[in-house]
PDB file of C-alpha atoms in Angstrom:
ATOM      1  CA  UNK A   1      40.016  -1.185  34.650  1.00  0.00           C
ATOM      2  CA  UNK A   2      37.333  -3.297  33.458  1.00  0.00           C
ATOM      3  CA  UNK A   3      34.368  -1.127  34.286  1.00  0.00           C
ATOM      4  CA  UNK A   4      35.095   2.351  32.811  1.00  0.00           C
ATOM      5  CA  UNK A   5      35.890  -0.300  30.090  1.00  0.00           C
ATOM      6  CA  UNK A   6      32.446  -1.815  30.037  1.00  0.00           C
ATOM      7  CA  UNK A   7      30.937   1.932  30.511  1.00  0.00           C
ATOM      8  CA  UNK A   8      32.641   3.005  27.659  1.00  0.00           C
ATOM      9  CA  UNK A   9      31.420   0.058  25.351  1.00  0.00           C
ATOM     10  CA  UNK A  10      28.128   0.415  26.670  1.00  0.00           C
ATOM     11  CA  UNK A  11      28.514   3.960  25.616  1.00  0.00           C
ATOM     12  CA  UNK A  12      29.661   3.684  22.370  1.00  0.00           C
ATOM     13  CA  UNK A  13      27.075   0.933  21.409  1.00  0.00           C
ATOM     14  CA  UNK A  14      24.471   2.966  22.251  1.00  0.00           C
ATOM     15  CA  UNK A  15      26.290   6.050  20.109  1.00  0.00           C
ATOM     16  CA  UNK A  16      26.300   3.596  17.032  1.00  0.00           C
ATOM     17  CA  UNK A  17      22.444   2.393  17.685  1.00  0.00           C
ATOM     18  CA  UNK A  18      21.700   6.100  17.817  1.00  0.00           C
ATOM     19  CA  UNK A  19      23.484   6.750  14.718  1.00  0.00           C
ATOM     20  CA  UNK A  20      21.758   3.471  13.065  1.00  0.00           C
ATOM     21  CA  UNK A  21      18.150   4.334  14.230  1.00  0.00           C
ATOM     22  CA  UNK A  22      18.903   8.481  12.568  1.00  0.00           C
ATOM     23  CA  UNK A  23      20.231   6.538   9.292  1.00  0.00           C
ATOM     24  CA  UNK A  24      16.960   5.131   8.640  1.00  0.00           C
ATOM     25  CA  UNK A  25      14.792   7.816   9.721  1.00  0.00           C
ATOM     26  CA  UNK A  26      12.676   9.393   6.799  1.00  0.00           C
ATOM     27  CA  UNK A  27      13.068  12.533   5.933  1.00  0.00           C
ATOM     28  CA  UNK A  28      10.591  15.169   5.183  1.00  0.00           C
ATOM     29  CA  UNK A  29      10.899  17.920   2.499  1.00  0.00           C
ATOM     30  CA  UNK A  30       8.472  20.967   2.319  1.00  0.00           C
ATOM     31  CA  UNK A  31       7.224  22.045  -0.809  1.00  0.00           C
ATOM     32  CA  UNK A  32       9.219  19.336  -2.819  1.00  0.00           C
ATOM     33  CA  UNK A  33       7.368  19.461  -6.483  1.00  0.00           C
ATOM     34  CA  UNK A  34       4.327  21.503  -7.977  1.00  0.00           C
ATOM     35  CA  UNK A  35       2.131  19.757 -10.497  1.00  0.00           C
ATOM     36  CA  UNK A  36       0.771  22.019 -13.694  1.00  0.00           C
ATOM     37  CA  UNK A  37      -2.514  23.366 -11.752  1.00  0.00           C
ATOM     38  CA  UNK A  38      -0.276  25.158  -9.168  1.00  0.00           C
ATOM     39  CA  UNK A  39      -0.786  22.420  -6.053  1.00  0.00           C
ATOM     40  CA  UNK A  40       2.117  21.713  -4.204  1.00  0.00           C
ATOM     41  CA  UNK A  41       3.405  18.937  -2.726  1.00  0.00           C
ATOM     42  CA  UNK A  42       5.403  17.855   0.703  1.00  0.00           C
ATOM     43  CA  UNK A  43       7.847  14.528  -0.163  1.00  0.00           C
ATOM     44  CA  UNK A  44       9.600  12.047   2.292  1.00  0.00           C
ATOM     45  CA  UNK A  45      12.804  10.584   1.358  1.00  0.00           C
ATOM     46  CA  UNK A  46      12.621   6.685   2.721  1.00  0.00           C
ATOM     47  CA  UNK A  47      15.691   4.717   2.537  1.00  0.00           C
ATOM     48  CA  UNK A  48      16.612   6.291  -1.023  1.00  0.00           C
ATOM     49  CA  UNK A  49      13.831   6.616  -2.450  1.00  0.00           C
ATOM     50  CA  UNK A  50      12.507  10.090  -2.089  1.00  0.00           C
ATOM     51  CA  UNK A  51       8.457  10.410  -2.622  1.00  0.00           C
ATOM     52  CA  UNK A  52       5.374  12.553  -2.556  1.00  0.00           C
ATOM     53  CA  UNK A  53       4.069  12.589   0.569  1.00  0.00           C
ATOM     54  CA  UNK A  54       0.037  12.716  -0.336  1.00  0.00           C
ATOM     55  CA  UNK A  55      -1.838  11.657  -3.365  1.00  0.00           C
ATOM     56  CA  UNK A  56      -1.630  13.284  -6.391  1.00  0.00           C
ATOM     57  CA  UNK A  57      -4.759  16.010  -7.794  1.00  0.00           C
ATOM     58  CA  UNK A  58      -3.624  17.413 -10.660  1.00  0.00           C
ATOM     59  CA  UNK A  59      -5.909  17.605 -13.874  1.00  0.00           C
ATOM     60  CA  UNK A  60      -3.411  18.376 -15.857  1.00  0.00           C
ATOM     61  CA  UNK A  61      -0.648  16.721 -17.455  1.00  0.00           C
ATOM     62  CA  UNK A  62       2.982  18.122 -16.776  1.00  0.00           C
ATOM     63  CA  UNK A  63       2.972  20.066 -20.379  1.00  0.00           C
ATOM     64  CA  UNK A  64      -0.270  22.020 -19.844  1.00  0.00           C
ATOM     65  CA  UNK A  65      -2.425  19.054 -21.649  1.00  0.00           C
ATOM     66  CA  UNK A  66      -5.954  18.493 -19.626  1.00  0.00           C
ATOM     67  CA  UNK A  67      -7.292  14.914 -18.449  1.00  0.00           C
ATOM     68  CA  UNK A  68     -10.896  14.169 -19.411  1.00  0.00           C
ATOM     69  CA  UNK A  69     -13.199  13.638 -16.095  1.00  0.00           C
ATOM     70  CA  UNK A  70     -14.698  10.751 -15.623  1.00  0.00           C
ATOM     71  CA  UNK A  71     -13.844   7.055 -15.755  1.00  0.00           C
ATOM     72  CA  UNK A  72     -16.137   4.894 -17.832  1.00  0.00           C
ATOM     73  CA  UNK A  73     -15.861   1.207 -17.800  1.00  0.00           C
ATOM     74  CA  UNK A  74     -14.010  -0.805 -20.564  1.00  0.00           C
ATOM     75  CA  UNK A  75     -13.226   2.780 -22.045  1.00  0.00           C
ATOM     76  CA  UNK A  76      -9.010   3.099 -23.291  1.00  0.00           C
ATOM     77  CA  UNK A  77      -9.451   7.308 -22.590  1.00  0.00           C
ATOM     78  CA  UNK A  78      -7.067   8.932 -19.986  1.00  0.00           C
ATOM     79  CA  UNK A  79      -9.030  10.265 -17.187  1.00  0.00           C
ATOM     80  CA  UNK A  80      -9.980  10.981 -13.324  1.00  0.00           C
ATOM     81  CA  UNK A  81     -12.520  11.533 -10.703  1.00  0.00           C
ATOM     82  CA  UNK A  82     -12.977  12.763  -7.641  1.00  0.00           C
ATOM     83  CA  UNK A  83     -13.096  10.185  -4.441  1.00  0.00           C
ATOM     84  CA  UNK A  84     -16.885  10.777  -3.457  1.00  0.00           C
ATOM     85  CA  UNK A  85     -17.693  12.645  -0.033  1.00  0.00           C
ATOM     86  CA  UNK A  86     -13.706  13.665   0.339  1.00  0.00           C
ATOM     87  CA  UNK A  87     -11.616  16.523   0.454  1.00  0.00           C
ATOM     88  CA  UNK A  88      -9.347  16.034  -2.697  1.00  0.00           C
ATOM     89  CA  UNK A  89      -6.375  18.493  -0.731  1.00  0.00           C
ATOM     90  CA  UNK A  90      -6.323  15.586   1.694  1.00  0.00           C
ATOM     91  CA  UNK A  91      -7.210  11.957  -0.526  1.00  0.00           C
ATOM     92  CA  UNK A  92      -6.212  13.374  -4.215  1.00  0.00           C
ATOM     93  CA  UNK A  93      -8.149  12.368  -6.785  1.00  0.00           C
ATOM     94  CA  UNK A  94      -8.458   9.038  -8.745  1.00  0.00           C
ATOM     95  CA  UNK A  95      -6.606   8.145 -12.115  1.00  0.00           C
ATOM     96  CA  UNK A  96      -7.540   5.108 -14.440  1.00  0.00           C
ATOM     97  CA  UNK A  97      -4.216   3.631 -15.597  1.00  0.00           C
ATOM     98  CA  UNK A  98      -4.529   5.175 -19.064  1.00  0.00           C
ATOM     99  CA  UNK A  99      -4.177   8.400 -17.234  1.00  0.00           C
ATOM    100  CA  UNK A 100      -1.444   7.228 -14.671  1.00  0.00           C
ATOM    101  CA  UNK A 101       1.023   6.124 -17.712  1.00  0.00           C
ATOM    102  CA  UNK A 102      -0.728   8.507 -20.565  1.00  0.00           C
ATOM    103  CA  UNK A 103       0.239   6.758 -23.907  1.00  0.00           C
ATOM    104  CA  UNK A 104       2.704   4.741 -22.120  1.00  0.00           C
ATOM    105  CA  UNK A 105       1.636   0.476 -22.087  1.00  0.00           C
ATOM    106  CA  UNK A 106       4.566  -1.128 -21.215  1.00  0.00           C
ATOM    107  CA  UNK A 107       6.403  -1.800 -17.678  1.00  0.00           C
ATOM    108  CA  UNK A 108       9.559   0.774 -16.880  1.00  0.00           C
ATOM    109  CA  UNK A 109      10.126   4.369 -15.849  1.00  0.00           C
ATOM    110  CA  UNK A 110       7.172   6.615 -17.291  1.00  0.00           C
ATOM    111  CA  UNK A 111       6.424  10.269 -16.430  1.00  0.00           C
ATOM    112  CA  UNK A 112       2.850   9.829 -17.130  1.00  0.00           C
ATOM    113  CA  UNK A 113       0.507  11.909 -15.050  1.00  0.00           C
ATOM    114  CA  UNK A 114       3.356  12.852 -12.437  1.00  0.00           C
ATOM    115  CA  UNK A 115       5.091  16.275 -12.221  1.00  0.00           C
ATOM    116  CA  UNK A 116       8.419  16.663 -14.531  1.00  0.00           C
ATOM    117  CA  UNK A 117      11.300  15.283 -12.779  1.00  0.00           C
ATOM    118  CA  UNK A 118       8.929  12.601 -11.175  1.00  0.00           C
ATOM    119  CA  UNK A 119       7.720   9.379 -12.455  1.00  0.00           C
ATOM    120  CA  UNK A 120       4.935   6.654 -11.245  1.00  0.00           C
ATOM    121  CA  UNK A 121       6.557   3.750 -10.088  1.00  0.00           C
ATOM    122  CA  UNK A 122       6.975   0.186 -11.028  1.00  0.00           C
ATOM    123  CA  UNK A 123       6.576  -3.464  -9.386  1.00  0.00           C
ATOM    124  CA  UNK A 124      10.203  -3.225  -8.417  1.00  0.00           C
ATOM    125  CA  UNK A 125      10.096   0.502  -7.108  1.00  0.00           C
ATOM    126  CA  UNK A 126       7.417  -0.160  -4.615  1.00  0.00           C
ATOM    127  CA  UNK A 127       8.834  -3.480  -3.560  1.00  0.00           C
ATOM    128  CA  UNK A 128      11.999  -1.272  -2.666  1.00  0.00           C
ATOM    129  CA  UNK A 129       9.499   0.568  -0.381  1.00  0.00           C
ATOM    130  CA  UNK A 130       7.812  -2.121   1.246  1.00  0.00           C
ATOM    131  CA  UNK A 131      11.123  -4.207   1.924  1.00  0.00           C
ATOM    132  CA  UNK A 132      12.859  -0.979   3.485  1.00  0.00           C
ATOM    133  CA  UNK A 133       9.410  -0.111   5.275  1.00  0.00           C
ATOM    134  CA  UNK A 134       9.539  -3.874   6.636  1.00  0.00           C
ATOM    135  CA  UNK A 135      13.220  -4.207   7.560  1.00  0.00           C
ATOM    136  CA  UNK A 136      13.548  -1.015   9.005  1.00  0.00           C
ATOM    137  CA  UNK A 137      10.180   0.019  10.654  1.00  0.00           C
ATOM    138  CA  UNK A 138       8.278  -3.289  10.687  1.00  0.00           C
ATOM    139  CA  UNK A 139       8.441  -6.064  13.296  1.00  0.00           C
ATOM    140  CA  UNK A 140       9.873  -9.339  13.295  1.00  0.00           C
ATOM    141  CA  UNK A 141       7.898 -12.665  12.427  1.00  0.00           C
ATOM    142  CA  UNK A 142       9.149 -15.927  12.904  1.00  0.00           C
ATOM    143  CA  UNK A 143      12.431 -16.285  10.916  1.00  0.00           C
ATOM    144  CA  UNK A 144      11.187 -12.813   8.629  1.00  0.00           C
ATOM    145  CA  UNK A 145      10.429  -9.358   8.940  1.00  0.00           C
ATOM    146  CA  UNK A 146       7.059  -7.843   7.951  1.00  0.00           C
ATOM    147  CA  UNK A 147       4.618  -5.013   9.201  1.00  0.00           C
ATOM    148  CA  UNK A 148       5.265  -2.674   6.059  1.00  0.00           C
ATOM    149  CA  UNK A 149       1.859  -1.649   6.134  1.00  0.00           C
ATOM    150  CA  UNK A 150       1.364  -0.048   9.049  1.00  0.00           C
ATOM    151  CA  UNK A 151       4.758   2.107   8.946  1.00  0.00           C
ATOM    152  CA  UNK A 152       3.210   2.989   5.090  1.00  0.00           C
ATOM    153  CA  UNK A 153      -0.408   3.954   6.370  1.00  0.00           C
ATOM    154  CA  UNK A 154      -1.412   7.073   8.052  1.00  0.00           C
ATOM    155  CA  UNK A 155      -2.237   7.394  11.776  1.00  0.00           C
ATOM    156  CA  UNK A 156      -5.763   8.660  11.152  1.00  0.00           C
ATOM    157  CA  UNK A 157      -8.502   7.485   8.669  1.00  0.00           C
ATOM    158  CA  UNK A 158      -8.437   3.427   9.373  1.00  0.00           C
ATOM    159  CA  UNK A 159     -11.303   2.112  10.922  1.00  0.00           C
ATOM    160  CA  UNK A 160      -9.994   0.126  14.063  1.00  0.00           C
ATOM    161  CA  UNK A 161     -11.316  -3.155  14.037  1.00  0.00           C
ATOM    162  CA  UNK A 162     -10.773  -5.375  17.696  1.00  0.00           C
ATOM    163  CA  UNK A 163      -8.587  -8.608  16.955  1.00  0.00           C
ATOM    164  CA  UNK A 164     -10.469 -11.524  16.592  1.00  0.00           C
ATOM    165  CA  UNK A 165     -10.108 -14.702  18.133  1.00  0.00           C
ATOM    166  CA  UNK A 166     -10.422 -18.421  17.260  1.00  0.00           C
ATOM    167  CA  UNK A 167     -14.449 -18.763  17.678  1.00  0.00           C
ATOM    168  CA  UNK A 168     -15.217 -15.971  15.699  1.00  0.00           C
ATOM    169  CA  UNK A 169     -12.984 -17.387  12.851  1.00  0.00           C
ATOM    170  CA  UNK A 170     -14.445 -20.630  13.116  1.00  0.00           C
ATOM    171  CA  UNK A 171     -17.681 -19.098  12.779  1.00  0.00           C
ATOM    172  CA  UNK A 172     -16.787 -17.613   9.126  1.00  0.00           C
ATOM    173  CA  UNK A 173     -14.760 -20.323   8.207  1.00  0.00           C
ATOM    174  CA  UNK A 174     -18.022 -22.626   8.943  1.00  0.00           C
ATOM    175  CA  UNK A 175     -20.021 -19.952   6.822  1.00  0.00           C
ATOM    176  CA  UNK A 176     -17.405 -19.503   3.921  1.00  0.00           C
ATOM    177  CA  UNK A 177     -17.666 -23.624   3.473  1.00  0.00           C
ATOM    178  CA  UNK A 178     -21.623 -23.941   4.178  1.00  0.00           C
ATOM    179  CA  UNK A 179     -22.062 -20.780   1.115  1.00  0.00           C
ATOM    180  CA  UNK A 180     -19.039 -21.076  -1.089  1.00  0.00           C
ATOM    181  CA  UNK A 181     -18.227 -24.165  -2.561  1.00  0.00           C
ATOM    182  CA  UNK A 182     -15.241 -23.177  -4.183  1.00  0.00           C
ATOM    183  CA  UNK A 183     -13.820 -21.931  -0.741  1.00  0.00           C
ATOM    184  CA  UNK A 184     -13.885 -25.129   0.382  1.00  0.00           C
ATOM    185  CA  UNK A 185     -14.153 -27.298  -1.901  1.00  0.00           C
ATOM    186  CA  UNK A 186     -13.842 -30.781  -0.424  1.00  0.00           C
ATOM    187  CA  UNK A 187     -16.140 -30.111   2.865  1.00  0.00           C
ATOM    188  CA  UNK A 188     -12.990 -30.540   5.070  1.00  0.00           C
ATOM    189  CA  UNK A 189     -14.088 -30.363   8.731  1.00  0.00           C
ATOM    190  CA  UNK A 190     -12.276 -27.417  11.059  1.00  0.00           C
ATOM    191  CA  UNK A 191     -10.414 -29.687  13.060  1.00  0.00           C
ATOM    192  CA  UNK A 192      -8.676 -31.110   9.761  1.00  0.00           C
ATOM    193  CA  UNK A 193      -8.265 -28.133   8.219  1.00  0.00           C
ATOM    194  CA  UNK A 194      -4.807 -27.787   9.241  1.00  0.00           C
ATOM    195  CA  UNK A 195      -3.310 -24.871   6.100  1.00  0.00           C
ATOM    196  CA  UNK A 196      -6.970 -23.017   7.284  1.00  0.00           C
ATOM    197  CA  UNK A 197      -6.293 -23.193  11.237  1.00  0.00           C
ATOM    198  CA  UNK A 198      -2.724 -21.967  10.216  1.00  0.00           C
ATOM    199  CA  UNK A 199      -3.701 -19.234   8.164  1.00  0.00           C
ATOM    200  CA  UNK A 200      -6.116 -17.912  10.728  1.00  0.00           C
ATOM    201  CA  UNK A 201      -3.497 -18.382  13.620  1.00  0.00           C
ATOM    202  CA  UNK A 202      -1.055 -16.300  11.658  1.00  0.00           C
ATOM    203  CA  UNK A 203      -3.460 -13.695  10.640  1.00  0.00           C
ATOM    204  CA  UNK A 204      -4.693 -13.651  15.121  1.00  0.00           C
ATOM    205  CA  UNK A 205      -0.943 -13.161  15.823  1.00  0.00           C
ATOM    206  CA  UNK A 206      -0.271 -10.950  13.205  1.00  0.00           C
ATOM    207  CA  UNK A 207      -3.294  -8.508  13.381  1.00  0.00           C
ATOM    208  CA  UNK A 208      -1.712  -6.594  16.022  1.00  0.00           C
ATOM    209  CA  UNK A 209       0.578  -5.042  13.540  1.00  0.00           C
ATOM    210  CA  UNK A 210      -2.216  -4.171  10.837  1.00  0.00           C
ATOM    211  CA  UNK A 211      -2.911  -0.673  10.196  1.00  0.00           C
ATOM    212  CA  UNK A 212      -6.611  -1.294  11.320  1.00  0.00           C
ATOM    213  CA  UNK A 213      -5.969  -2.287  15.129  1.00  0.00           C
ATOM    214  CA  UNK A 214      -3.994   0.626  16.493  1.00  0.00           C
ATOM    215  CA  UNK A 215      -3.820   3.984  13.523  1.00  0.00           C
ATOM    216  CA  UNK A 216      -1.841   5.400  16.354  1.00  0.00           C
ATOM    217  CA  UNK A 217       1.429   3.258  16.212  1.00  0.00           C
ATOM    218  CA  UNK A 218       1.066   3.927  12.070  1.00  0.00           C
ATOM    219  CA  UNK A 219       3.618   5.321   9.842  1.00  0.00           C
ATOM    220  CA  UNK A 220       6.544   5.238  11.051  1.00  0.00           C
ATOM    221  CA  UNK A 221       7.562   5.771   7.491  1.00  0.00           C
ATOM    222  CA  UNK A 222       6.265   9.067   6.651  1.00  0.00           C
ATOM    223  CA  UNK A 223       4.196   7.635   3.632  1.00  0.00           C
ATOM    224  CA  UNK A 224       1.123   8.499   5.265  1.00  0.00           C
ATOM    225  CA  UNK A 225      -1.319   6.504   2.973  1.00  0.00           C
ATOM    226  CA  UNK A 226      -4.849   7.262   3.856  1.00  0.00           C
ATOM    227  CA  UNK A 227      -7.355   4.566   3.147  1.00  0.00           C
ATOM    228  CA  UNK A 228      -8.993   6.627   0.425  1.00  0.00           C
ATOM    229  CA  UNK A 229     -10.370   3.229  -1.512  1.00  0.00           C
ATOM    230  CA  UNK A 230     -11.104   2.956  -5.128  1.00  0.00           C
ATOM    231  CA  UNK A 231     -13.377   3.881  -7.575  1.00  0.00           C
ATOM    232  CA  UNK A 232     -14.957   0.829  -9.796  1.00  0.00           C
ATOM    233  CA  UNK A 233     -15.750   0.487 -13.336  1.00  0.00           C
ATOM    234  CA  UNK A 234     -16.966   3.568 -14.070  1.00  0.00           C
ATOM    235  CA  UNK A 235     -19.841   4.244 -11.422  1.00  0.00           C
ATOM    236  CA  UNK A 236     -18.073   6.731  -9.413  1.00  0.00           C
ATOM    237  CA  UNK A 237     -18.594   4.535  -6.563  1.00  0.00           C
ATOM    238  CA  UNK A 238     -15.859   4.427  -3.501  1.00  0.00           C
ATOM    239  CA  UNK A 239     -15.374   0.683  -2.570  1.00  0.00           C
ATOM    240  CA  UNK A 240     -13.392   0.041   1.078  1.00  0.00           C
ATOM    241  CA  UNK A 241     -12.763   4.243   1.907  1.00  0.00           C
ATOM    242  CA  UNK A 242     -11.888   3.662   4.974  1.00  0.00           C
ATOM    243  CA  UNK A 243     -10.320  -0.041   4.719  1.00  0.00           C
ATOM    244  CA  UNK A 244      -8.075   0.261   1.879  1.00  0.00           C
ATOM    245  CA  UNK A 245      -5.872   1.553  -0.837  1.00  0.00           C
ATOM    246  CA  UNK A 246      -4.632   1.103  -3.991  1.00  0.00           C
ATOM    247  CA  UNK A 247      -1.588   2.907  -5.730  1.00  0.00           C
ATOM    248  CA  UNK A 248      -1.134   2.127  -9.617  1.00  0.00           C
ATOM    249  CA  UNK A 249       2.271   0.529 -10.789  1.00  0.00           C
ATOM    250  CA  UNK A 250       3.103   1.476 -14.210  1.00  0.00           C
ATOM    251  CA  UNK A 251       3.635  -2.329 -14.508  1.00  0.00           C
ATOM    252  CA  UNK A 252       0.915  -4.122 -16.221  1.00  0.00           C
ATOM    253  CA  UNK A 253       0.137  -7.588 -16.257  1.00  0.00           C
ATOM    254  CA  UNK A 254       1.391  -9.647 -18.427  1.00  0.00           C
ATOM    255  CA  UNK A 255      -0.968 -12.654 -17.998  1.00  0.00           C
ATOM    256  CA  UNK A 256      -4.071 -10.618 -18.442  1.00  0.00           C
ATOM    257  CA  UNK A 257      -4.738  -8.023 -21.030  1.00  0.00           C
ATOM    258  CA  UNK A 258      -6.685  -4.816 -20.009  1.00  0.00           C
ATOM    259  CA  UNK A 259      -5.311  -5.241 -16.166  1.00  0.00           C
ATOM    260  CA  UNK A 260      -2.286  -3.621 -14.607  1.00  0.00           C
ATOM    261  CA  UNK A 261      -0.967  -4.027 -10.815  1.00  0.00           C
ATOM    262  CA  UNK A 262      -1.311  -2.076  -7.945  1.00  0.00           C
ATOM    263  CA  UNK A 263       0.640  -1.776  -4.708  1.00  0.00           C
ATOM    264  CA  UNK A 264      -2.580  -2.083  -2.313  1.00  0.00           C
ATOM    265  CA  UNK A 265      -2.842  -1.940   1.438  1.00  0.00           C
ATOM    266  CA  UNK A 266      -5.554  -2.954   3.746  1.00  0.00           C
ATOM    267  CA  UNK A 267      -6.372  -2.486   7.548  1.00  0.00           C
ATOM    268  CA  UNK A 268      -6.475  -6.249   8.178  1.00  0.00           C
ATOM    269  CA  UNK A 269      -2.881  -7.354   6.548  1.00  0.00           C
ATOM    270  CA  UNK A 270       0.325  -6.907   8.157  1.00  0.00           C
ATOM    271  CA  UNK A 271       1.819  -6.809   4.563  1.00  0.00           C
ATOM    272  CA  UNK A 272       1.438  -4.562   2.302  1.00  0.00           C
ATOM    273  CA  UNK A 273       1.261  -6.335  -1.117  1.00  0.00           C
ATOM    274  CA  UNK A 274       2.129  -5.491  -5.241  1.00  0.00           C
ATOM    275  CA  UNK A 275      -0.108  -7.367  -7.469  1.00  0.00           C
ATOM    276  CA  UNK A 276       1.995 -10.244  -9.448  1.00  0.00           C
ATOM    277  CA  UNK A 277       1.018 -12.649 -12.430  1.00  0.00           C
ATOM    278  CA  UNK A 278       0.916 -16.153  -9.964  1.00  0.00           C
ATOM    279  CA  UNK A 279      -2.582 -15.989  -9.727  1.00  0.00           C
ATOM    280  CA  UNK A 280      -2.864 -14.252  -6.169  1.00  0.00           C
ATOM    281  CA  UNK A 281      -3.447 -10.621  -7.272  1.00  0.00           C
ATOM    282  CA  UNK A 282      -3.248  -9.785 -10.526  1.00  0.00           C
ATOM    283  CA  UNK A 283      -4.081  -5.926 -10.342  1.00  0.00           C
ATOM    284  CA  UNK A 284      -6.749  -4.604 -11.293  1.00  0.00           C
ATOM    285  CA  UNK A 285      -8.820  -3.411 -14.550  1.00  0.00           C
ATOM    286  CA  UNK A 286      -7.158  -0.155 -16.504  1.00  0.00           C
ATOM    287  CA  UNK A 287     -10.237   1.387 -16.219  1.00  0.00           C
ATOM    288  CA  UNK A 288     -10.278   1.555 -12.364  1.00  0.00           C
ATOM    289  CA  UNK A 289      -9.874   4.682 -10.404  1.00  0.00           C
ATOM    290  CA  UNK A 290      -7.073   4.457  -8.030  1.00  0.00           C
ATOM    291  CA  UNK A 291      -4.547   6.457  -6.254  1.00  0.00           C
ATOM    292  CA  UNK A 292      -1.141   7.784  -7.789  1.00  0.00           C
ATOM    293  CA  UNK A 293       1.861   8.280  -5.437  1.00  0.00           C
ATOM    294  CA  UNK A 294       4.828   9.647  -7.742  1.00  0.00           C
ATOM    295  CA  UNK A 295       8.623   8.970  -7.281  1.00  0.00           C
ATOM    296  CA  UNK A 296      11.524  11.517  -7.983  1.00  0.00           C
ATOM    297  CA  UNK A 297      13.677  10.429 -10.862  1.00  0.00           C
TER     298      UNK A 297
END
């Protein structure tokens, strides 16, 4: 009696895995929302959190009003631009924050640029995406779970970098201390530089999961975020397309005026990250042009 016992356990644990693993799968939904200038737009429902699928290009606001192009530096107006050299049906365009929250310049649930019935997030709201994206499609690290952003980028569009190893990262941690004095401020030698060696040894060990070293094993999630860069201070210029991303919050900072955070993503973290007030990442400028991913209400 024991082993159509055992079968059957075996059986049913695998039933309730099965049933665990669908659970958790994101779901896709066709033709979810239409913004003002007629573009549609495919969502994916993640944990329960249900959000567009690709980058927002409208240059209109949900009641008809237009956005000014162009982004000038240190300048309050709403506005976009295009990325430069992309297809904005694929990347979207790029919003300063006066544009992602219109007249809105506090932290909380603001329509702003989105579609009616949709809203760009806050810190909170994207750390509910990144800590489902981790627990549920990233990998295990020591006593934690991480890995949220490669289930959050797309399979196509990072540049695949080869992991490095420790002589190469010797070699720029020899050049960060011999041309930055603030990198290292005290001349300590490698071999004593044990929170350096660590950090390196993490990032060897982690790199594996990055979005950067295999786009084929990416997004799991469904987010599909495409490292479509940013555009800085006004020039129209595209800094890390290919490397990076940045999504505004409608969060800003409260330690410094004029910035407001971002959840950000690059091809050599593990992590993806929201910008905080400890001094790490604040955000970035208002004027900035970055991406806008908006959440249904």
């Amino acid at each position: 009696m024991k082993k159509p016992l055992f079968i059957i356990s075996v059986c049913l644990l695998a039933v309730l895995t099965f049933s665990c693993n669908k659970q958790f799968e994101p779901k896709v939904i066709h033709n979810a929302v239409k913004d003002y200038d007629g573009n549609s737009y495919d969502a994916v429902k993640i944990g329960k959190q249900v959000w567009m699928k690709t980058n927002l290009r409208t240059t209109h606001y949900a009641d008809g009003t237009p956005i000014a192009q162009g982004i000038a530096e240190l300048d309050h107006t709403p506005g976009y631009c295009e990325v430069p050299g992309s297809d904005v049906s694929t990347y979207g365009l790029f919003y300063n924050w006066y544009a992602a929250v219109r007249d809105t310049t506090v932290a909380g649930k603001v329509q702003g640029v989105c579609p009616k019935g949709w809203h760009l997030p806050n810190d909170e709201e994207w750390k509910t995406l990144i800590d489902f994206a981790a627990n549920h499609y990233g990998y295990r690290y020591g006593d934690r779970w991480t890995g949220s952003a490669r289930s959050l980028a797309a399979d196509a569009g990072w540049e695949y970098e080869p992991p490095v190893n420790e002589d190469s990262l010797r070699h720029v941690f020899d050049s960060l201390t011999a041309n930055d004095p603030d990198w290292n401020p005290n001349n300590i030698p490698w071999e004593e530089s044990n929170d350096y060696i660590a950090y390196w040894q993490q990032f060897i060990e982690t790199y594996p999961y990055c979005p950067g070293a295999d786009p084929s094993k990416n997004n799991e999630s469904q987010f599909t975020a495409l490292p479509v860069g940013e555009c800085y201070l006004g020039t129209v210029t595209n800094l890390a397309f290919g490397h990076s991303c940045c999504f505004w919050s409608s969060t800003p900072s409260s330690y410094l005026d004029g910035v407001a955070h971002v959840m950000w993503l690059y091809k050599g973290n593990a992590g993806a990250t929201v910008s905080d007030d400890s001094g790490i990442d604040y955000g970035r400028d208002k004027w900035y042009g970055n991406s806008v991913r908006c959440l249904r209400d």
